[in-house]
Short mmCIF file of C-alpha atoms in Angstrom, two decimals:
data_model
loop_
_atom_site.label_atom_id
_atom_site.label_comp_id
_atom_site.label_asym_id
_atom_site.label_seq_id
_atom_site.Cartn_x
_atom_site.Cartn_y
_atom_site.Cartn_z
CA MET A 14 0.00 0.00 0.00
CA ARG A 15 1.22 3.50 -0.75
CA PRO A 16 2.60 5.57 2.16
CA SER A 17 -0.01 8.27 1.52
CA ARG A 18 -2.84 5.74 1.90
CA LEU A 19 -1.30 4.34 5.07
CA GLU A 20 -1.03 7.83 6.54
CA ARG A 21 -4.66 8.62 5.61
CA HIS A 22 -5.83 5.33 7.14
CA LEU A 23 -3.93 6.07 10.34
CA GLN A 24 -5.41 9.56 10.63
CA THR A 25 -9.02 8.52 9.90
CA ALA A 26 -9.26 5.07 11.52
CA HIS A 27 -6.74 5.42 14.37
CA PRO A 28 -6.45 9.12 15.27
CA GLY A 29 -5.22 8.28 18.78
CA LEU A 30 -2.10 6.62 17.40
CA VAL A 31 -0.97 9.45 15.14
CA ASP A 32 1.52 10.87 17.63
CA LYS A 33 2.96 7.48 18.65
CA PRO A 34 6.69 6.92 17.88
CA LYS A 35 7.96 4.32 15.42
CA ALA A 36 9.18 2.07 18.25
CA PHE A 37 5.59 1.68 19.45
CA PHE A 38 4.46 0.15 16.14
CA GLU A 39 7.52 -2.12 15.94
CA THR A 40 6.75 -3.46 19.44
CA LYS A 41 3.11 -3.95 18.45
CA LYS A 42 4.16 -5.85 15.32
CA HIS A 43 6.46 -8.15 17.31
CA THR A 44 3.71 -8.82 19.88
CA LEU A 45 1.17 -9.74 17.21
CA LYS A 46 3.62 -12.18 15.63
CA GLN A 47 4.13 -13.93 18.96
CA VAL A 48 0.40 -14.16 19.60
CA LYS A 49 -0.50 -15.55 16.15
CA MET A 50 2.32 -18.05 15.66
CA ASP A 51 2.91 -21.00 17.98
CA ASP A 52 6.22 -22.76 18.68
CA SER A 53 5.73 -25.27 15.84
CA GLY A 54 5.51 -22.55 13.23
CA VAL A 55 2.13 -23.75 11.91
CA PHE A 56 0.87 -20.24 11.31
CA ARG A 57 3.93 -19.36 9.24
CA GLN A 58 3.52 -22.49 7.10
CA GLN A 59 -0.16 -21.77 6.51
CA SER A 60 0.62 -18.17 5.59
CA SER A 61 3.24 -19.23 3.05
CA LYS A 62 0.73 -21.57 1.40
CA VAL A 63 -1.88 -18.80 1.33
CA VAL A 64 0.58 -16.37 -0.28
CA GLU A 65 1.71 -19.01 -2.79
CA ALA A 66 -1.92 -19.68 -3.77
CA SER A 67 -2.45 -15.95 -4.24
CA TYR A 68 0.54 -15.76 -6.60
CA GLU A 69 -0.58 -18.81 -8.59
CA ILE A 70 -4.10 -17.46 -9.09
CA SER A 71 -2.72 -14.02 -10.01
CA MET A 72 -0.54 -15.70 -12.63
CA LEU A 73 -3.61 -17.44 -14.09
CA ILE A 74 -5.46 -14.12 -14.19
CA ALA A 75 -2.55 -12.50 -16.04
CA LYS A 76 -2.31 -15.37 -18.53
CA SER A 77 -6.05 -15.22 -19.25
CA LYS A 78 -5.82 -11.41 -19.73
CA LYS A 79 -8.79 -10.80 -17.43
CA SER A 80 -9.34 -7.73 -15.27
CA HIS A 81 -7.69 -7.81 -11.86
CA ASN A 82 -10.95 -7.52 -9.89
CA ILE A 83 -12.13 -10.90 -11.19
CA GLY A 84 -10.19 -12.44 -8.31
CA GLU A 85 -12.42 -11.02 -5.60
CA THR A 86 -15.64 -10.84 -7.64
CA LEU A 87 -15.68 -14.32 -9.21
CA ILE A 88 -12.72 -16.59 -8.46
CA LYS A 89 -12.64 -16.34 -4.66
CA PRO A 90 -16.44 -16.61 -4.18
CA SER A 91 -16.46 -19.64 -6.47
CA ILE A 92 -13.64 -21.30 -4.53
CA LEU A 93 -15.33 -20.66 -1.17
CA CYS A 94 -18.70 -21.90 -2.40
CA ALA A 95 -17.25 -25.13 -3.80
CA ALA A 96 -15.08 -25.72 -0.70
CA GLN A 97 -18.00 -25.24 1.68
CA LEU A 98 -20.22 -27.64 -0.26
CA ILE A 99 -17.61 -30.35 -0.80
CA LEU A 100 -15.03 -30.03 2.01
CA GLY A 101 -16.95 -28.26 4.74
CA LYS A 102 -16.96 -24.93 6.51
CA ASP A 103 -13.49 -25.33 8.06
CA SER A 104 -11.83 -25.73 4.67
CA ALA A 105 -13.76 -22.75 3.34
CA ASN A 106 -12.52 -20.64 6.26
CA LYS A 107 -8.91 -21.58 5.45
CA LEU A 108 -9.35 -20.68 1.79
CA SER A 109 -10.94 -17.36 2.73
CA GLN A 110 -7.47 -16.22 3.88
CA ILE A 111 -6.29 -16.06 0.25
CA SER A 112 -6.02 -12.40 -0.70
CA LEU A 113 -7.35 -11.73 -4.20
CA SER A 114 -8.31 -8.08 -4.03
CA ASN A 115 -7.79 -5.85 -7.04
CA ASP A 116 -4.70 -4.17 -5.53
CA THR A 117 -3.23 -7.49 -4.38
CA VAL A 118 -3.59 -9.13 -7.79
CA GLN A 119 -2.08 -6.07 -9.46
CA ARG A 120 0.86 -6.12 -7.05
CA ARG A 121 1.40 -9.87 -7.49
CA ILE A 122 1.44 -9.59 -11.28
CA HIS A 123 3.90 -6.70 -11.12
CA GLU A 124 6.21 -8.69 -8.83
CA LEU A 125 6.00 -11.74 -11.10
CA SER A 126 6.84 -9.65 -14.16
CA GLN A 127 9.79 -8.08 -12.36
CA ASP A 128 11.06 -11.52 -11.37
CA ILE A 129 10.83 -12.74 -14.98
CA LYS A 130 12.67 -9.62 -16.12
CA GLU A 131 15.47 -10.16 -13.59
CA GLN A 132 15.84 -13.82 -14.57
CA THR A 133 16.03 -12.89 -18.25
CA LEU A 134 18.61 -10.16 -17.63
CA LYS A 135 20.66 -12.61 -15.56
CA LEU A 136 20.70 -15.10 -18.44
CA VAL A 137 21.60 -12.39 -20.97
CA ARG A 138 24.49 -11.17 -18.80
CA ALA A 139 25.77 -14.72 -18.39
CA SER A 140 25.62 -15.39 -22.14
CA PRO A 141 28.93 -15.08 -24.02
CA VAL A 142 27.13 -13.45 -26.97
CA PHE A 143 23.71 -11.90 -27.52
CA ALA A 144 21.78 -9.95 -30.13
CA ILE A 145 18.96 -7.43 -29.79
CA GLN A 146 16.20 -6.40 -32.18
CA CYS A 147 14.12 -3.26 -31.61
CA ASP A 148 10.57 -2.60 -32.75
CA GLU A 149 7.59 -0.37 -32.00
CA THR A 150 4.00 -1.37 -31.34
CA THR A 151 0.82 0.11 -29.88
CA ASP A 152 -1.14 -1.09 -26.88
CA ILE A 153 -4.91 -1.28 -26.43
CA ALA A 154 -5.03 2.47 -25.75
CA GLN A 155 -3.18 3.20 -29.03
CA CYS A 156 -0.11 4.38 -27.14
CA ALA A 157 3.29 3.66 -28.66
CA GLN A 158 5.29 0.99 -26.85
CA PHE A 159 8.97 0.12 -27.30
CA LEU A 160 9.75 -3.56 -27.90
CA MET A 161 13.15 -5.21 -27.69
CA TYR A 162 13.86 -8.86 -28.52
CA ALA A 163 16.98 -10.47 -27.09
CA ARG A 164 18.58 -13.63 -28.46
CA PHE A 165 21.21 -15.21 -26.27
CA VAL A 166 22.87 -18.50 -25.42
CA SER A 167 21.64 -20.13 -22.23
CA ALA A 168 24.25 -22.14 -20.37
CA SER A 169 21.60 -24.73 -19.43
CA ARG A 170 20.79 -25.27 -23.10
CA THR A 171 24.25 -25.75 -24.50
CA LEU A 172 25.39 -29.13 -25.76
CA PRO A 173 26.34 -31.76 -23.18
CA ASP A 174 30.01 -32.71 -22.99
CA GLU A 175 29.51 -35.97 -24.89
CA MET A 176 27.78 -34.24 -27.81
CA ARG A 177 30.33 -31.43 -27.81
CA ASP A 178 33.14 -33.98 -28.08
CA VAL A 179 31.44 -35.64 -31.07
CA LEU A 180 31.01 -32.24 -32.71
CA ASN A 181 34.67 -31.39 -32.20
CA VAL A 182 35.76 -34.73 -33.69
CA ALA A 183 33.48 -34.16 -36.69
CA ILE A 184 34.99 -30.72 -37.28
CA LYS A 185 38.49 -32.19 -36.93
CA VAL A 186 37.71 -34.88 -39.54
CA VAL A 187 36.37 -32.35 -42.03
CA ASN A 188 39.34 -30.04 -41.49
CA PHE A 189 41.76 -32.94 -42.06
CA ILE A 190 40.14 -33.83 -45.38
CA LYS A 191 39.53 -30.29 -46.62
CA SER A 192 42.60 -28.48 -45.34
CA GLY A 193 45.11 -30.02 -47.77
CA ALA A 194 44.89 -30.07 -51.56
CA LEU A 195 46.21 -33.64 -51.72
CA ASN A 196 43.63 -34.98 -49.26
CA SER A 197 40.85 -33.16 -51.11
CA ARG A 198 41.88 -34.71 -54.44
CA LEU A 199 42.21 -38.20 -52.96
CA PHE A 200 38.83 -37.95 -51.28
CA LYS A 201 37.31 -36.71 -54.53
CA LEU A 202 38.62 -39.78 -56.36
CA LEU A 203 37.19 -41.98 -53.59
CA TYR A 204 33.64 -40.73 -53.70
CA LYS A 205 33.69 -40.81 -57.52
CA ASP A 206 34.68 -44.47 -57.43
CA MET A 207 31.88 -45.17 -54.94
CA ASP A 208 29.30 -43.21 -56.98
CA SER A 209 28.45 -41.04 -53.99
CA GLU A 210 25.52 -38.65 -54.07
CA HIS A 211 27.66 -35.67 -53.03
CA GLU A 212 31.02 -34.57 -54.37
CA ALA A 213 32.60 -32.84 -51.38
CA LEU A 214 32.41 -32.16 -47.67
CA LEU A 215 31.42 -28.74 -46.37
CA PHE A 216 33.50 -26.51 -44.14
CA HIS A 217 32.23 -25.19 -40.82
CA THR A 218 32.89 -21.52 -40.11
CA ASN A 219 31.79 -19.45 -37.13
CA ILE A 220 30.86 -16.53 -39.39
CA ARG A 221 28.27 -18.45 -41.41
CA TRP A 222 25.76 -19.41 -38.71
CA LEU A 223 24.04 -22.13 -40.79
CA SER A 224 27.26 -23.88 -41.78
CA LYS A 225 27.52 -26.15 -38.74
CA GLY A 226 24.24 -27.92 -39.47
CA ASN A 227 25.01 -28.22 -43.17
CA MET A 228 28.49 -29.56 -42.43
CA LEU A 229 27.16 -32.25 -40.09
CA GLU A 230 24.47 -33.32 -42.54
CA ARG A 231 26.96 -33.71 -45.41
CA LEU A 232 29.43 -35.54 -43.16
CA TYR A 233 26.78 -38.02 -42.06
CA GLU A 234 25.67 -38.68 -45.64
CA LEU A 235 29.31 -39.39 -46.64
CA ARG A 236 30.18 -41.32 -43.46
CA GLU A 237 31.06 -44.56 -45.31
CA GLU A 238 33.46 -42.75 -47.62
CA VAL A 239 35.02 -40.91 -44.67
CA ILE A 240 35.63 -44.16 -42.78
CA ILE A 241 37.41 -45.69 -45.79
CA PHE A 242 39.47 -42.53 -46.36
CA LEU A 243 40.61 -42.26 -42.74
CA ASP A 244 41.61 -45.91 -42.78
CA SER A 245 43.60 -45.44 -46.00
CA GLN A 246 45.38 -42.40 -44.53
CA GLN A 247 46.28 -44.39 -41.40
CA LYS A 248 44.50 -41.99 -39.06
CA ALA A 249 43.76 -44.70 -36.50
CA ALA A 250 42.57 -42.38 -33.70
CA LEU A 251 40.08 -40.48 -35.86
CA HIS A 252 39.07 -43.66 -37.68
CA ASP A 253 38.25 -45.58 -34.50
CA LYS A 254 36.27 -42.72 -32.98
CA PHE A 255 34.38 -41.96 -36.16
CA LYS A 256 33.53 -45.61 -36.88
CA SER A 257 32.22 -46.44 -33.39
CA ASP A 258 28.48 -47.03 -33.05
CA SER A 259 28.11 -44.52 -30.22
CA PHE A 260 29.75 -41.80 -32.35
CA GLN A 261 27.46 -42.52 -35.31
CA ILE A 262 24.34 -42.43 -33.12
CA ILE A 263 25.25 -39.09 -31.55
CA LEU A 264 26.27 -37.70 -34.95
CA ALA A 265 22.87 -38.63 -36.40
CA TYR A 266 21.19 -36.98 -33.40
CA LEU A 267 23.22 -33.80 -33.89
CA VAL A 268 22.24 -33.73 -37.57
CA ASP A 269 18.55 -33.78 -36.60
CA ILE A 270 19.02 -31.13 -33.91
CA PHE A 271 20.87 -28.66 -36.12
CA GLU A 272 18.48 -29.26 -39.01
CA SER A 273 15.57 -28.22 -36.80
CA LEU A 274 17.49 -25.24 -35.39
CA ASN A 275 18.45 -24.05 -38.88
CA ALA A 276 14.82 -24.28 -39.99
CA VAL A 277 13.67 -22.22 -36.99
CA ASN A 278 16.44 -19.64 -37.44
CA LEU A 279 15.55 -19.13 -41.10
CA LYS A 280 11.88 -18.57 -40.23
CA LEU A 281 12.86 -15.93 -37.66
CA GLN A 282 14.77 -13.88 -40.26
CA GLY A 283 13.61 -11.62 -43.08
CA LYS A 284 11.17 -8.78 -43.60
CA ASN A 285 7.67 -8.45 -42.15
CA ILE A 286 8.59 -10.60 -39.14
CA HIS A 287 6.78 -9.73 -35.90
CA ILE A 288 6.09 -11.21 -32.46
CA ILE A 289 3.04 -13.17 -33.63
CA SER A 290 4.95 -14.96 -36.36
CA HIS A 291 7.81 -15.59 -33.91
CA HIS A 292 5.36 -17.15 -31.45
CA ASP A 293 3.85 -19.41 -34.13
CA THR A 294 7.30 -20.48 -35.32
CA ILE A 295 8.67 -21.32 -31.89
#
């Protein structure tokens, strides 16, 4: 509640306490806590559940885009009526402690939005790289609103160590075949003799953000030729890792993952892209 409203309430409802010092109210607060809560802490546990329920219902109200006063005009009366009919009067009395007033719901939604904002900013700051996109829109009152989209790398969504190792080995294999002119010519003769569908492997570069998925897909399609070539070049370490069943399974999984990510990334680019199309794509 705003300080001005608290001061007005004190002056109108409790005029005899206006001149009391701050220590008086702190002592009163401590006394009330001791009276309400027993040694087991039951009152504190019940209060935490009541506050949690208030937050959950406020979140549902925000998601449904309903007015804030629906909590005290419809939701709470419905809950109390159903609880009294099914569970009894005692349960209804416990549920009546849930605060769903218009101001409470508004405050809960604001606190939830601030928490989401802080979590997002924390992830963006922890990301090694990020990109922002700015736009302008209008709200229901036709007022201009500034929009900013942030794309970042979440540490919890990066590749596991096992998949990262497979990816590094795949890049190493491609670099070995493509880095030298002699290896490139020998590999070209090999896939011509085997009547392969493709004629060359693809490089992976950090600048071209779609190249990693394309490189993995081409490497998987030419995996038989690569195994033969590594064996002929006496690269036993790379040959054994690349030929293993576990490596081939993870490589196929990475191909599917990056194919889906590339498709999503392409749909998020271009002209006439807005938040609605982004939501449908994701």
